Short mmCIF file of C-alpha atoms and ligand atoms in Angstrom, two decimals:
data_model
loop_
_atom_site.label_atom_id
_atom_site.label_comp_id
_atom_site.label_asym_id
_atom_site.label_seq_id
_atom_site.Cartn_x
_atom_site.Cartn_y
_atom_site.Cartn_z
CA MET A 19 -20.39 -29.84 7.96
CA ARG A 20 -19.49 -29.35 11.06
CA ASP A 21 -17.93 -26.17 12.31
CA VAL A 22 -14.40 -25.94 12.67
CA ALA A 23 -12.22 -23.94 15.19
CA ILE A 24 -8.59 -23.13 15.35
CA ILE A 25 -6.98 -23.95 19.22
CA GLY A 26 -3.15 -23.83 18.69
CA VAL A 27 -0.48 -22.27 16.44
CA GLY A 28 2.95 -22.12 16.12
CA MET A 29 5.66 -21.10 14.27
CA SER A 30 9.96 -21.73 13.99
CA LYS A 31 11.86 -18.64 13.10
CA PHE A 32 12.00 -18.00 9.35
CA GLY A 33 15.27 -17.44 7.81
CA GLU A 34 18.32 -19.18 7.08
CA LEU A 35 18.48 -21.62 9.31
CA TRP A 36 21.72 -23.28 8.55
CA ASP A 37 21.91 -25.23 11.42
CA LYS A 38 18.79 -27.14 11.27
CA GLN A 39 17.38 -29.81 9.60
CA LEU A 40 13.87 -30.04 7.89
CA ARG A 41 12.29 -32.19 10.82
CA ASP A 42 13.95 -29.93 13.63
CA ILE A 43 12.25 -27.02 12.04
CA PHE A 44 9.05 -28.50 11.95
CA ILE A 45 8.92 -30.47 15.30
CA GLU A 46 9.92 -26.76 16.63
CA ALA A 47 6.70 -25.19 15.21
CA ALA A 48 4.70 -28.13 16.15
CA ILE A 49 5.76 -28.16 19.80
CA GLU A 50 4.70 -24.45 19.96
CA ALA A 51 1.33 -25.00 18.93
CA ILE A 52 1.12 -27.83 21.13
CA ASN A 53 1.96 -25.85 24.32
CA ASP A 54 -0.17 -22.82 22.71
CA CYS A 55 -3.29 -24.98 23.57
CA LYS A 56 -1.84 -27.30 26.26
CA ILE A 57 -3.11 -30.37 24.10
CA ASP A 58 -2.32 -33.99 25.01
CA LEU A 59 -0.10 -35.73 22.17
CA LYS A 60 -2.51 -38.39 22.30
CA ASP A 61 -5.56 -36.45 21.17
CA ILE A 62 -3.98 -35.41 17.90
CA GLN A 63 -5.47 -37.84 15.44
CA ALA A 64 -3.72 -37.17 12.23
CA LEU A 65 -1.34 -35.04 10.66
CA PHE A 66 -1.23 -33.58 7.12
CA ILE A 67 1.38 -31.67 5.99
CA GLY A 68 2.23 -29.50 3.17
CA ASN A 69 5.53 -29.37 1.29
CA TYR A 70 6.44 -28.19 -1.83
CA SER A 71 9.65 -29.84 -2.85
CA ALA A 72 11.77 -31.55 -0.10
CA GLY A 73 12.85 -34.39 -2.79
CA THR A 74 14.90 -31.34 -4.66
CA TRP A 75 15.86 -29.43 -1.73
CA VAL A 76 16.73 -31.79 0.78
CA GLN A 77 16.66 -35.30 -1.09
CA GLN A 78 13.66 -36.19 1.69
CA GLU A 79 10.25 -37.61 -0.07
CA HIS A 80 8.00 -39.35 2.07
CA LEU A 81 7.10 -36.40 4.93
CA GLY A 82 3.82 -37.83 6.26
CA PRO A 83 5.56 -41.01 8.10
CA LEU A 84 8.65 -39.13 8.72
CA LEU A 85 7.21 -35.83 10.59
CA VAL A 86 4.64 -38.23 12.14
CA ASP A 87 7.02 -40.27 13.78
CA TYR A 88 8.94 -37.15 14.84
CA LEU A 89 5.90 -35.60 16.23
CA GLY A 90 5.43 -39.11 18.54
CA ILE A 91 2.15 -40.06 17.36
CA SER A 92 2.58 -43.07 14.54
CA PRO A 93 1.21 -45.41 13.47
CA LYS A 94 -1.72 -42.27 13.41
CA PRO A 95 -2.30 -40.89 9.55
CA ALA A 96 -0.29 -38.73 8.30
CA MET A 97 0.16 -37.30 4.17
CA ARG A 98 2.02 -34.85 2.55
CA ILE A 99 0.42 -32.17 0.23
CA GLU A 100 1.76 -30.28 -2.61
CA SER A 101 0.53 -27.70 -4.32
CA ALA A 102 3.88 -25.70 -5.02
CA CYS A 103 3.99 -22.26 -2.71
CA ALA A 104 0.38 -23.07 -1.36
CA SER A 105 1.25 -26.47 -0.34
CA SER A 106 0.09 -25.93 3.49
CA GLY A 107 -2.85 -23.62 2.17
CA ALA A 108 -3.52 -27.03 0.51
CA ALA A 109 -3.15 -28.98 3.32
CA PHE A 110 -5.54 -26.20 5.72
CA TYR A 111 -8.20 -27.02 3.02
CA ILE A 112 -7.93 -30.97 3.63
CA ALA A 113 -7.55 -30.75 7.25
CA TYR A 114 -10.51 -28.54 7.82
CA MET A 115 -12.37 -30.82 5.18
CA ALA A 116 -11.37 -33.68 7.45
CA ILE A 117 -12.78 -32.39 10.48
CA ALA A 118 -15.93 -30.68 8.91
CA SER A 119 -16.81 -33.99 7.49
CA GLY A 120 -16.41 -35.79 11.02
CA LEU A 121 -13.84 -38.17 9.94
CA TYR A 122 -11.83 -36.73 12.96
CA ASP A 123 -12.38 -34.55 15.83
CA ILE A 124 -8.66 -33.14 16.60
CA VAL A 125 -5.85 -33.10 13.90
CA MET A 126 -2.61 -31.06 13.04
CA VAL A 127 -1.54 -29.50 9.79
CA GLY A 128 1.69 -28.30 9.18
CA GLY A 129 3.67 -26.58 6.40
CA VAL A 130 7.43 -26.95 6.23
CA GLU A 131 9.97 -26.09 3.57
CA LYS A 132 14.18 -25.79 4.28
CA MET A 133 15.36 -23.89 1.01
CA THR A 134 19.03 -22.95 2.10
CA ASP A 135 20.89 -26.03 1.98
CA VAL A 136 21.68 -25.47 -2.06
CA PRO A 137 22.82 -22.52 -4.02
CA THR A 138 20.36 -19.81 -5.39
CA GLU A 139 20.80 -21.00 -8.72
CA ASP A 140 19.29 -24.29 -7.80
CA SER A 141 16.73 -23.05 -5.98
CA THR A 142 15.61 -21.10 -9.07
CA THR A 143 15.68 -23.94 -10.83
CA PHE A 144 13.52 -26.03 -8.29
CA LEU A 145 10.95 -22.93 -8.03
CA ALA A 146 10.60 -22.97 -11.90
CA SER A 147 8.90 -26.67 -11.69
CA ALA A 148 5.91 -24.56 -10.72
CA ALA A 149 5.46 -23.36 -13.47
CA ASP A 150 5.36 -25.49 -17.14
CA ARG A 151 7.92 -27.43 -17.27
CA GLU A 152 7.92 -28.15 -21.16
CA TRP A 153 6.45 -24.88 -22.68
CA GLU A 154 7.98 -22.59 -20.23
CA ALA A 155 11.20 -23.62 -18.08
CA PHE A 156 12.51 -25.29 -20.69
CA PHE A 157 13.05 -21.94 -22.81
CA GLY A 158 14.30 -20.26 -19.86
CA MET A 159 11.49 -19.07 -17.85
CA THR A 160 12.06 -18.47 -14.40
CA PHE A 161 9.56 -17.87 -11.18
CA PRO A 162 10.25 -14.28 -10.66
CA GLY A 163 10.42 -14.04 -14.62
CA LEU A 164 7.03 -14.70 -14.89
CA PHE A 165 5.64 -12.37 -12.18
CA ALA A 166 7.83 -9.62 -14.11
CA LEU A 167 5.64 -10.45 -17.19
CA MET A 168 2.46 -9.43 -14.81
CA ALA A 169 4.22 -6.42 -14.08
CA ARG A 170 5.20 -5.27 -16.96
CA ARG A 171 1.95 -6.20 -18.42
CA HIS A 172 -0.04 -4.52 -15.34
CA MET A 173 1.88 -1.45 -15.86
CA TYR A 174 1.01 -1.05 -19.44
CA GLN A 175 -2.58 -1.63 -19.20
CA TYR A 176 -3.39 0.48 -16.25
CA GLY A 177 -0.23 2.80 -15.74
CA THR A 178 0.74 1.12 -12.46
CA LYS A 179 3.82 2.81 -11.75
CA ARG A 180 7.22 1.36 -10.69
CA GLU A 181 7.18 3.06 -7.38
CA GLN A 182 3.66 1.72 -6.73
CA LEU A 183 5.21 -1.93 -7.02
CA ALA A 184 8.22 -0.44 -4.38
CA MET A 185 5.67 0.69 -1.62
CA VAL A 186 4.48 -3.05 -1.50
CA SER A 187 7.95 -3.90 -0.09
CA VAL A 188 8.35 -1.11 2.20
CA LYS A 189 5.24 -1.22 3.94
CA ASN A 190 5.88 -5.16 4.00
CA HIS A 191 8.95 -4.56 5.74
CA LYS A 192 7.83 -2.02 7.95
CA ASN A 193 5.36 -4.63 9.17
CA GLY A 194 8.09 -7.46 9.50
CA SER A 195 10.56 -4.97 11.42
CA LYS A 196 7.61 -5.54 14.80
CA ASN A 197 7.55 -9.34 13.97
CA PRO A 198 10.36 -11.19 16.05
CA LYS A 199 10.28 -14.04 13.84
CA ALA A 200 10.29 -12.09 10.29
CA GLN A 201 13.41 -13.27 8.19
CA PHE A 202 13.96 -9.54 7.81
CA GLN A 203 13.26 -7.24 10.55
CA ARG A 204 14.51 -4.33 9.13
CA GLU A 205 12.48 -1.38 7.25
CA VAL A 206 13.63 -0.12 3.33
CA THR A 207 12.88 3.04 1.36
CA ILE A 208 11.41 3.01 -2.19
CA ASP A 209 14.93 4.26 -2.98
CA GLU A 210 16.87 0.64 -1.57
CA VAL A 211 13.85 -1.37 -3.85
CA LEU A 212 14.31 0.61 -6.90
CA ASN A 213 18.21 0.48 -6.59
CA SER A 214 18.71 -3.09 -5.26
CA PRO A 215 20.02 -5.51 -7.99
CA ILE A 216 17.57 -6.27 -10.55
CA VAL A 217 16.26 -10.03 -10.81
CA ALA A 218 13.66 -9.88 -13.98
CA ASP A 219 13.19 -6.63 -14.75
CA PRO A 220 11.23 -4.35 -13.98
CA LEU A 221 11.28 -6.16 -10.37
CA THR A 222 14.42 -5.93 -8.55
CA LEU A 223 15.62 -8.02 -5.68
CA LEU A 224 13.76 -6.01 -3.06
CA ASP A 225 10.64 -6.81 -4.65
CA CYS A 226 11.28 -10.53 -4.69
CA SER A 227 10.32 -12.64 -1.38
CA PRO A 228 13.41 -13.93 -0.47
CA ILE A 229 14.59 -18.19 -0.09
CA SER A 230 13.58 -19.17 3.66
CA ASP A 231 13.84 -22.16 5.82
CA GLY A 232 10.92 -21.90 8.23
CA ALA A 233 7.77 -24.51 9.38
CA ALA A 234 4.32 -23.55 10.82
CA ALA A 235 1.57 -25.55 12.66
CA CYS A 236 -2.06 -25.27 13.91
CA ILE A 237 -4.19 -27.79 15.43
CA LEU A 238 -7.37 -27.88 14.34
CA CYS A 239 -10.36 -29.07 16.03
CA SER A 240 -14.81 -29.64 16.07
CA SER A 241 -15.95 -26.30 17.23
CA ASP A 242 -18.12 -27.80 19.73
CA ILE A 243 -15.06 -28.92 21.91
CA ALA A 244 -12.78 -26.08 21.40
CA LYS A 245 -13.29 -24.43 24.50
CA LYS A 246 -11.68 -27.35 26.26
CA TYR A 247 -8.93 -26.42 25.19
CA THR A 248 -8.93 -22.49 24.89
CA ASP A 249 -10.36 -19.39 26.08
CA THR A 250 -10.39 -17.76 22.66
CA PRO A 251 -10.78 -20.49 19.84
CA ILE A 252 -10.57 -18.77 16.24
CA TYR A 253 -13.47 -20.50 13.75
CA VAL A 254 -13.06 -21.11 10.51
CA LEU A 255 -15.81 -19.08 8.46
CA GLY A 256 -15.49 -20.04 5.01
CA SER A 257 -12.95 -21.68 2.72
CA GLY A 258 -12.42 -21.92 -1.10
CA GLN A 259 -10.22 -23.12 -3.81
CA GLY A 260 -9.72 -22.12 -7.43
CA THR A 261 -6.95 -22.54 -10.17
CA ASP A 262 -5.88 -21.01 -13.38
CA THR A 263 -4.00 -22.59 -16.78
CA ILE A 264 -0.88 -23.89 -15.72
CA ALA A 265 1.27 -22.15 -18.22
CA LEU A 266 0.81 -18.21 -17.97
CA HIS A 267 0.96 -17.63 -21.43
CA ASP A 268 -2.39 -19.84 -21.82
CA ARG A 269 -4.25 -17.04 -20.18
CA GLU A 270 -6.15 -14.54 -21.84
CA ASP A 271 -5.02 -11.34 -19.75
CA ILE A 272 -2.15 -12.36 -17.41
CA THR A 273 -3.24 -9.14 -14.96
CA ILE A 274 -5.81 -11.37 -13.46
CA MET A 275 -5.74 -14.53 -11.67
CA LYS A 276 -8.88 -16.48 -12.26
CA SER A 277 -8.29 -18.76 -9.26
CA THR A 278 -8.09 -16.25 -6.80
CA ILE A 279 -11.22 -14.47 -8.17
CA GLU A 280 -12.64 -18.60 -7.73
CA ALA A 281 -11.16 -19.17 -4.23
CA SER A 282 -12.28 -15.70 -2.94
CA ARG A 283 -16.13 -16.01 -4.25
CA LYS A 284 -16.42 -19.63 -2.55
CA ALA A 285 -14.69 -18.63 0.47
CA TYR A 286 -16.77 -15.27 0.80
CA SER A 287 -20.30 -16.87 0.16
CA PHE A 288 -19.28 -19.88 2.58
CA ALA A 289 -19.24 -17.29 5.18
CA HIS A 290 -22.04 -14.74 4.13
CA LEU A 291 -19.33 -12.32 4.02
CA GLU A 292 -18.43 -9.67 1.24
CA PRO A 293 -14.82 -8.34 1.11
CA LYS A 294 -15.68 -4.90 2.83
CA ASP A 295 -16.17 -6.89 5.77
CA ILE A 296 -12.44 -8.23 6.23
CA ASP A 297 -10.49 -6.22 8.50
CA VAL A 298 -7.33 -7.92 8.45
CA ALA A 299 -5.76 -10.07 5.88
CA GLU A 300 -2.42 -12.25 4.64
CA VAL A 301 -2.33 -12.08 1.04
CA HIS A 302 0.38 -14.11 -1.19
CA ASP A 303 3.26 -11.36 -1.87
CA CYS A 304 5.80 -13.39 -3.32
CA PHE A 305 6.64 -10.64 -5.37
CA THR A 306 5.40 -7.03 -5.00
CA ILE A 307 3.09 -7.31 -7.97
CA ALA A 308 1.29 -10.42 -6.85
CA GLU A 309 0.12 -8.18 -4.08
CA ILE A 310 -1.27 -5.50 -6.21
CA ILE A 311 -3.06 -8.13 -8.31
CA GLU A 312 -4.28 -9.56 -5.12
CA TYR A 313 -6.34 -5.98 -3.67
CA GLU A 314 -8.28 -6.20 -7.17
CA ASP A 315 -8.92 -9.69 -7.53
CA LEU A 316 -9.81 -10.21 -3.96
CA GLY A 317 -12.55 -7.73 -3.98
CA PHE A 318 -10.68 -4.80 -2.06
CA CYS A 319 -10.73 -2.26 -4.83
CA LYS A 320 -11.50 -2.19 -8.44
CA LYS A 321 -9.52 -3.75 -11.27
CA GLY A 322 -6.58 -1.65 -12.14
CA GLU A 323 -6.85 0.44 -8.92
CA GLY A 324 -4.41 -2.09 -6.86
CA GLY A 325 -1.34 0.31 -7.34
CA LYS A 326 -3.53 3.74 -5.96
CA MET A 327 -4.57 1.63 -3.14
CA ILE A 328 -0.92 0.82 -1.70
CA GLU A 329 0.05 4.49 -2.78
CA ASN A 330 -2.75 5.84 -0.42
CA GLY A 331 -1.64 3.88 2.37
CA GLU A 332 -4.90 1.91 2.88
CA THR A 333 -3.44 -1.25 3.29
CA GLU A 334 -0.82 -0.11 5.99
CA ILE A 335 -1.72 -1.23 9.76
CA GLY A 336 -4.23 1.75 10.70
CA GLY A 337 -5.69 2.08 7.09
CA ARG A 338 -8.70 0.46 5.56
CA ILE A 339 -7.71 -2.77 5.51
CA PRO A 340 -4.07 -3.71 6.88
CA ILE A 341 -2.54 -6.12 5.24
CA ASN A 342 0.47 -8.18 5.83
CA THR A 343 0.97 -7.22 9.16
CA SER A 344 3.37 -9.88 9.56
CA GLY A 345 5.87 -8.40 7.07
CA GLY A 346 4.24 -10.81 4.51
CA LEU A 347 6.13 -13.12 2.22
CA LYS A 348 8.61 -10.50 1.38
CA SER A 349 9.80 -9.72 4.83
CA LYS A 350 8.97 -12.51 7.08
CA GLY A 351 10.18 -14.74 4.74
CA HIS A 352 8.80 -17.63 2.16
CA PRO A 353 9.72 -21.21 2.69
CA VAL A 354 7.41 -22.17 0.33
CA GLY A 355 5.72 -25.13 1.86
CA ALA A 356 4.92 -23.25 4.95
CA THR A 357 3.34 -20.19 4.02
CA GLY A 358 0.40 -21.20 3.81
CA VAL A 359 -0.38 -22.08 7.24
CA ALA A 360 1.95 -19.27 8.32
CA GLN A 361 -0.40 -17.29 7.09
CA VAL A 362 -3.20 -18.54 9.36
CA CYS A 363 -1.05 -18.18 12.39
CA GLU A 364 -0.68 -14.39 12.20
CA ILE A 365 -4.66 -13.83 11.20
CA VAL A 366 -5.08 -16.29 14.77
CA TYR A 367 -2.50 -14.15 16.49
CA GLN A 368 -4.53 -10.81 15.13
CA LEU A 369 -7.76 -11.87 15.97
CA ARG A 370 -6.75 -13.10 19.14
CA GLY A 371 -5.26 -9.84 19.89
CA GLU A 372 -1.84 -11.30 20.16
CA ALA A 373 0.23 -9.71 17.52
CA GLY A 374 2.08 -6.78 19.56
CA LYS A 375 3.53 -3.81 18.12
CA ARG A 376 1.67 -4.86 14.82
CA GLN A 377 -1.71 -5.56 16.68
CA VAL A 378 -4.99 -4.12 14.45
CA SER A 379 -7.60 -2.85 16.91
CA ASN A 380 -10.89 -4.43 17.15
CA ALA A 381 -10.12 -7.16 14.43
CA GLU A 382 -13.23 -9.61 14.52
CA ILE A 383 -12.76 -10.94 10.81
CA GLY A 384 -9.39 -12.23 9.00
CA LEU A 385 -8.78 -13.47 5.35
CA THR A 386 -5.77 -15.57 4.48
CA HIS A 387 -5.01 -15.85 0.61
CA ASN A 388 -2.03 -18.22 -0.79
CA ILE A 389 -1.73 -19.20 -4.20
CA GLY A 390 0.84 -21.57 -6.00
CA GLY A 391 2.86 -21.10 -9.21
CA SER A 392 2.05 -17.88 -11.40
CA GLY A 393 -1.53 -18.11 -9.57
CA SER A 394 -2.27 -21.59 -11.08
CA SER A 395 -3.57 -23.12 -7.82
CA CYS A 396 -5.61 -20.90 -4.77
CA TYR A 397 -6.66 -21.08 -0.97
CA VAL A 398 -8.66 -18.68 0.66
CA HIS A 399 -9.64 -19.08 4.15
CA ILE A 400 -11.75 -16.50 6.22
CA PHE A 401 -11.95 -16.62 10.16
CA GLY A 402 -13.45 -14.95 13.20
CA ARG A 403 -13.73 -14.63 16.75
CA LYS A 404 -17.40 -15.54 16.35
CA LYS A 405 -19.00 -18.37 15.00
CA ARG A 406 -20.81 -17.93 11.74
CA MET B 3 20.03 -30.57 -11.91
CA SER B 4 16.86 -30.38 -14.02
CA LYS B 5 17.93 -30.82 -17.38
CA PRO B 6 15.92 -32.82 -19.89
CA THR B 7 17.08 -35.91 -20.93
CA SER B 8 16.22 -37.73 -24.65
CA PRO B 9 13.57 -39.15 -24.17
CA ARG B 10 11.76 -36.12 -22.85
CA ILE B 11 13.46 -34.20 -25.63
CA TRP B 12 12.60 -36.40 -28.21
CA GLN B 13 8.68 -36.53 -27.21
CA LEU B 14 8.37 -32.70 -28.17
CA ALA B 15 11.11 -32.23 -30.47
CA GLU B 16 9.06 -31.85 -33.81
CA ARG B 17 6.54 -29.61 -32.09
CA ARG B 18 9.30 -27.51 -30.99
CA TYR B 19 11.42 -27.62 -34.01
CA ARG B 20 8.62 -26.92 -36.41
CA LEU B 21 6.06 -24.76 -33.95
CA ILE B 22 3.26 -27.29 -34.59
CA GLY B 23 0.39 -26.54 -32.05
CA THR B 24 -3.08 -27.76 -31.87
CA LYS B 25 -6.46 -26.28 -32.72
CA CYS B 26 -9.99 -26.58 -31.37
CA LYS B 27 -12.14 -27.21 -34.55
CA ASN B 28 -14.93 -26.03 -32.75
CA CYS B 29 -14.25 -22.78 -31.59
CA GLY B 30 -10.93 -22.02 -33.73
CA LYS B 31 -8.79 -21.05 -30.52
CA SER B 32 -5.06 -22.66 -30.79
CA PHE B 33 -2.26 -23.85 -28.30
CA ILE B 34 1.32 -23.99 -28.20
CA SER B 35 0.63 -27.23 -26.04
CA PRO B 36 -0.29 -30.95 -27.63
CA ARG B 37 -3.95 -31.02 -26.00
CA LYS B 38 -6.83 -33.70 -26.48
CA ILE B 39 -9.39 -31.51 -24.68
CA CYS B 40 -10.19 -27.65 -25.38
CA PRO B 41 -10.33 -25.78 -21.93
CA ASN B 42 -12.26 -22.87 -24.05
CA CYS B 43 -15.38 -25.20 -25.28
CA LYS B 44 -14.67 -28.61 -24.04
CA SER B 45 -14.42 -30.07 -27.65
CA MET B 46 -12.52 -33.20 -28.20
CA ASP B 47 -12.13 -32.28 -31.49
CA LEU B 48 -8.61 -30.91 -31.70
CA GLU B 49 -5.86 -30.87 -34.88
CA ASP B 50 -2.40 -30.41 -34.82
CA ILE B 51 -1.63 -27.15 -37.21
CA LEU B 52 1.90 -25.42 -38.26
CA LEU B 53 1.17 -22.11 -36.01
CA PRO B 54 2.01 -18.79 -37.73
CA ARG B 55 5.58 -17.57 -37.51
CA LYS B 56 5.26 -14.12 -36.56
CA GLY B 57 3.64 -12.35 -33.91
CA LYS B 58 3.85 -9.44 -31.07
CA ILE B 59 5.54 -9.09 -28.01
CA TYR B 60 2.56 -9.24 -25.35
CA SER B 61 4.93 -8.76 -22.26
CA TYR B 62 8.49 -9.45 -21.81
CA THR B 63 11.13 -9.31 -18.83
CA ILE B 64 15.03 -9.24 -18.70
CA ILE B 65 16.33 -12.56 -16.90
CA ASN B 66 19.24 -11.28 -14.32
CA ALA B 67 18.94 -14.04 -11.42
CA LEU B 68 20.21 -17.13 -13.95
CA PRO B 69 18.79 -20.71 -13.25
CA SER B 70 21.36 -23.47 -12.94
CA GLU B 71 21.29 -24.63 -16.77
CA ARG B 72 21.68 -21.21 -17.27
CA GLU B 73 24.81 -19.73 -15.26
CA ASN B 74 27.01 -19.63 -17.67
CA TYR B 75 25.22 -17.16 -19.83
CA GLY B 76 24.64 -13.38 -19.29
CA PRO B 77 21.48 -11.73 -18.89
CA TYR B 78 18.56 -12.97 -21.60
CA ILE B 79 15.38 -11.71 -22.47
CA MET B 80 12.30 -13.52 -22.14
CA ALA B 81 8.67 -12.86 -23.59
CA ILE B 82 5.23 -14.14 -24.17
CA VAL B 83 4.75 -13.84 -27.82
CA GLU B 84 1.04 -13.44 -29.23
CA LEU B 85 1.31 -15.10 -32.63
CA GLU B 86 -0.88 -13.99 -35.79
CA ASN B 87 -3.69 -16.45 -34.90
CA GLY B 88 -4.00 -15.01 -31.06
CA CYS B 89 -1.68 -18.17 -29.72
CA LYS B 90 0.61 -17.42 -26.73
CA LEU B 91 3.56 -18.86 -26.02
CA THR B 92 6.75 -18.21 -23.92
CA ALA B 93 10.20 -17.85 -25.75
CA GLU B 94 13.82 -15.82 -25.63
CA ILE B 95 14.11 -12.67 -27.74
CA VAL B 96 17.24 -13.01 -29.57
CA ASP B 97 19.05 -10.39 -31.57
CA CYS B 98 17.30 -7.43 -29.93
CA LYS B 99 18.48 -4.23 -27.97
CA ILE B 100 17.24 -3.95 -24.70
CA GLU B 101 16.21 -0.66 -25.18
CA ASP B 102 14.40 -1.28 -28.42
CA LEU B 103 12.12 -3.45 -26.83
CA LYS B 104 8.56 -2.88 -26.06
CA ILE B 105 4.89 -4.12 -25.97
CA GLY B 106 3.55 -4.62 -29.06
CA MET B 107 7.02 -5.13 -31.00
CA PRO B 108 7.08 -7.15 -34.22
CA VAL B 109 8.47 -10.78 -33.77
CA GLU B 110 9.59 -13.74 -36.05
CA LEU B 111 10.37 -17.27 -35.30
CA THR B 112 14.24 -18.26 -35.47
CA PHE B 113 15.67 -21.74 -34.77
CA ARG B 114 18.38 -21.54 -32.51
CA LYS B 115 20.07 -24.25 -29.88
CA ILE B 116 18.21 -23.89 -26.30
CA GLY B 117 20.59 -26.06 -24.14
CA GLU B 118 22.43 -29.34 -23.68
CA GLU B 119 22.05 -32.12 -21.81
CA SER B 120 25.52 -32.19 -20.46
CA GLU B 121 29.12 -32.16 -22.10
CA SER B 122 28.90 -35.23 -23.78
CA GLY B 123 25.09 -35.60 -24.10
CA ILE B 124 22.50 -34.48 -26.66
CA ILE B 125 22.19 -30.92 -27.83
CA TYR B 126 18.85 -29.34 -28.15
CA TYR B 127 17.26 -27.17 -30.00
CA GLY B 128 13.96 -25.04 -30.34
CA TYR B 129 11.89 -21.97 -31.40
CA LYS B 130 13.33 -18.00 -30.31
CA PHE B 131 11.67 -15.04 -31.70
CA ARG B 132 13.99 -11.95 -32.89
CA PRO B 133 12.30 -8.45 -34.19
CA ILE B 134 11.34 -8.37 -37.67
CA SER B 135 13.99 -6.15 -39.51
ZN1 ZN C 16 -12.88 -25.10 -28.36
#
């Protein structure tokens, strides 16, 4: 396998982009990534695009040819990859393999979702498709509902406090207030989180990531040609994937995501690194409880101690391991199919030292963690300023 | 928009009406959904069984942000129920005061309407659970 580097990244603004179409948003992110490394479009050999459900949100399938056409490089290969909210984490995984294997030298990987063209209750219905349609959604289960079940059980088994969940939201909004591309650029207090409308008890509106539009793009190449395009290539050190049951009720313990454990252990061993080596991470905080469970399953703390970890401030910028410096899905926004690649963008900014007011000092190694469904699929990637 | 149509209701109707699950003859684990391969021990020797009708609440939530099929209803309780043989499933909890809900609460099966295809379409039924009085 060849080493792979990221040479260019780009993101659209995340938010309610009512005046733009899915293709506009994607091309905006793609052009930013192209300009970032000043690459000639002709050098891009393929496009891998992560998207969860454009067919239901904007009634447009077949995004491979649509977006490669608008990118101006048709008839080159293009494919759309779906893995619920981990769609572009999956697309990144495949783009990485395509270069590592030697099949291509330079590719673009992107993610896009346009979710605000329909009423919220329709989005809630579409998102429930990431769970088991026949044995969960059929009976009335929603996506926030699944994470609420995890939250209640985590509180029951480990004594995790409601306030500790709220602290995840407070931290991520604080970080998001420093990110000009975030959907919400304002801070919130613990009381605001606790007193916002209940979505699925015990989770309130401010425990949940929003419904968003947005896109992100990265340009990957074989590491031996990376310096041709940029002085600061960021190297992919490790990559891993794992799965868990599609239905939450089929798990022995719903406070553990086996997909995260499997994906992260693969990625750590691939990179010859351990959890303690990670300087900065973007993790999948679709709901506040998810971030707490991920601290544990990624190995950043012991099982059951995620609540204490947020309470002690260990994951703030300046803390032991800053997490979700971008604002996370909670504050930056969660256009589901775009999230995995947007996480990669933030880690690239951090490792290059380009994260502005939210910069973590001396970040050498970064990690992204992206899940689909109730943790039914998971992609973990590890990045570094230096080659392995 | 995502309402199931008649064939999809019929495919699983009997299982949902009678609470038929599958049991692995090798390791003894049972599942609410029809399976041909046991995810636990990889055996292909599974059989259909009638699942126990009693269990307890493993975790629960009250859904306030309603999906489009439920927009005319108020908040409702959803839970993972652990049946007496250890099989877990997702179901609505009915006839229960919110303040009485707790993890470990004993519940029993009740047969109820789940929803309808459209005003002129078929009505579909299935299991919900209620506290054991
Ligand atoms: Zn078995």
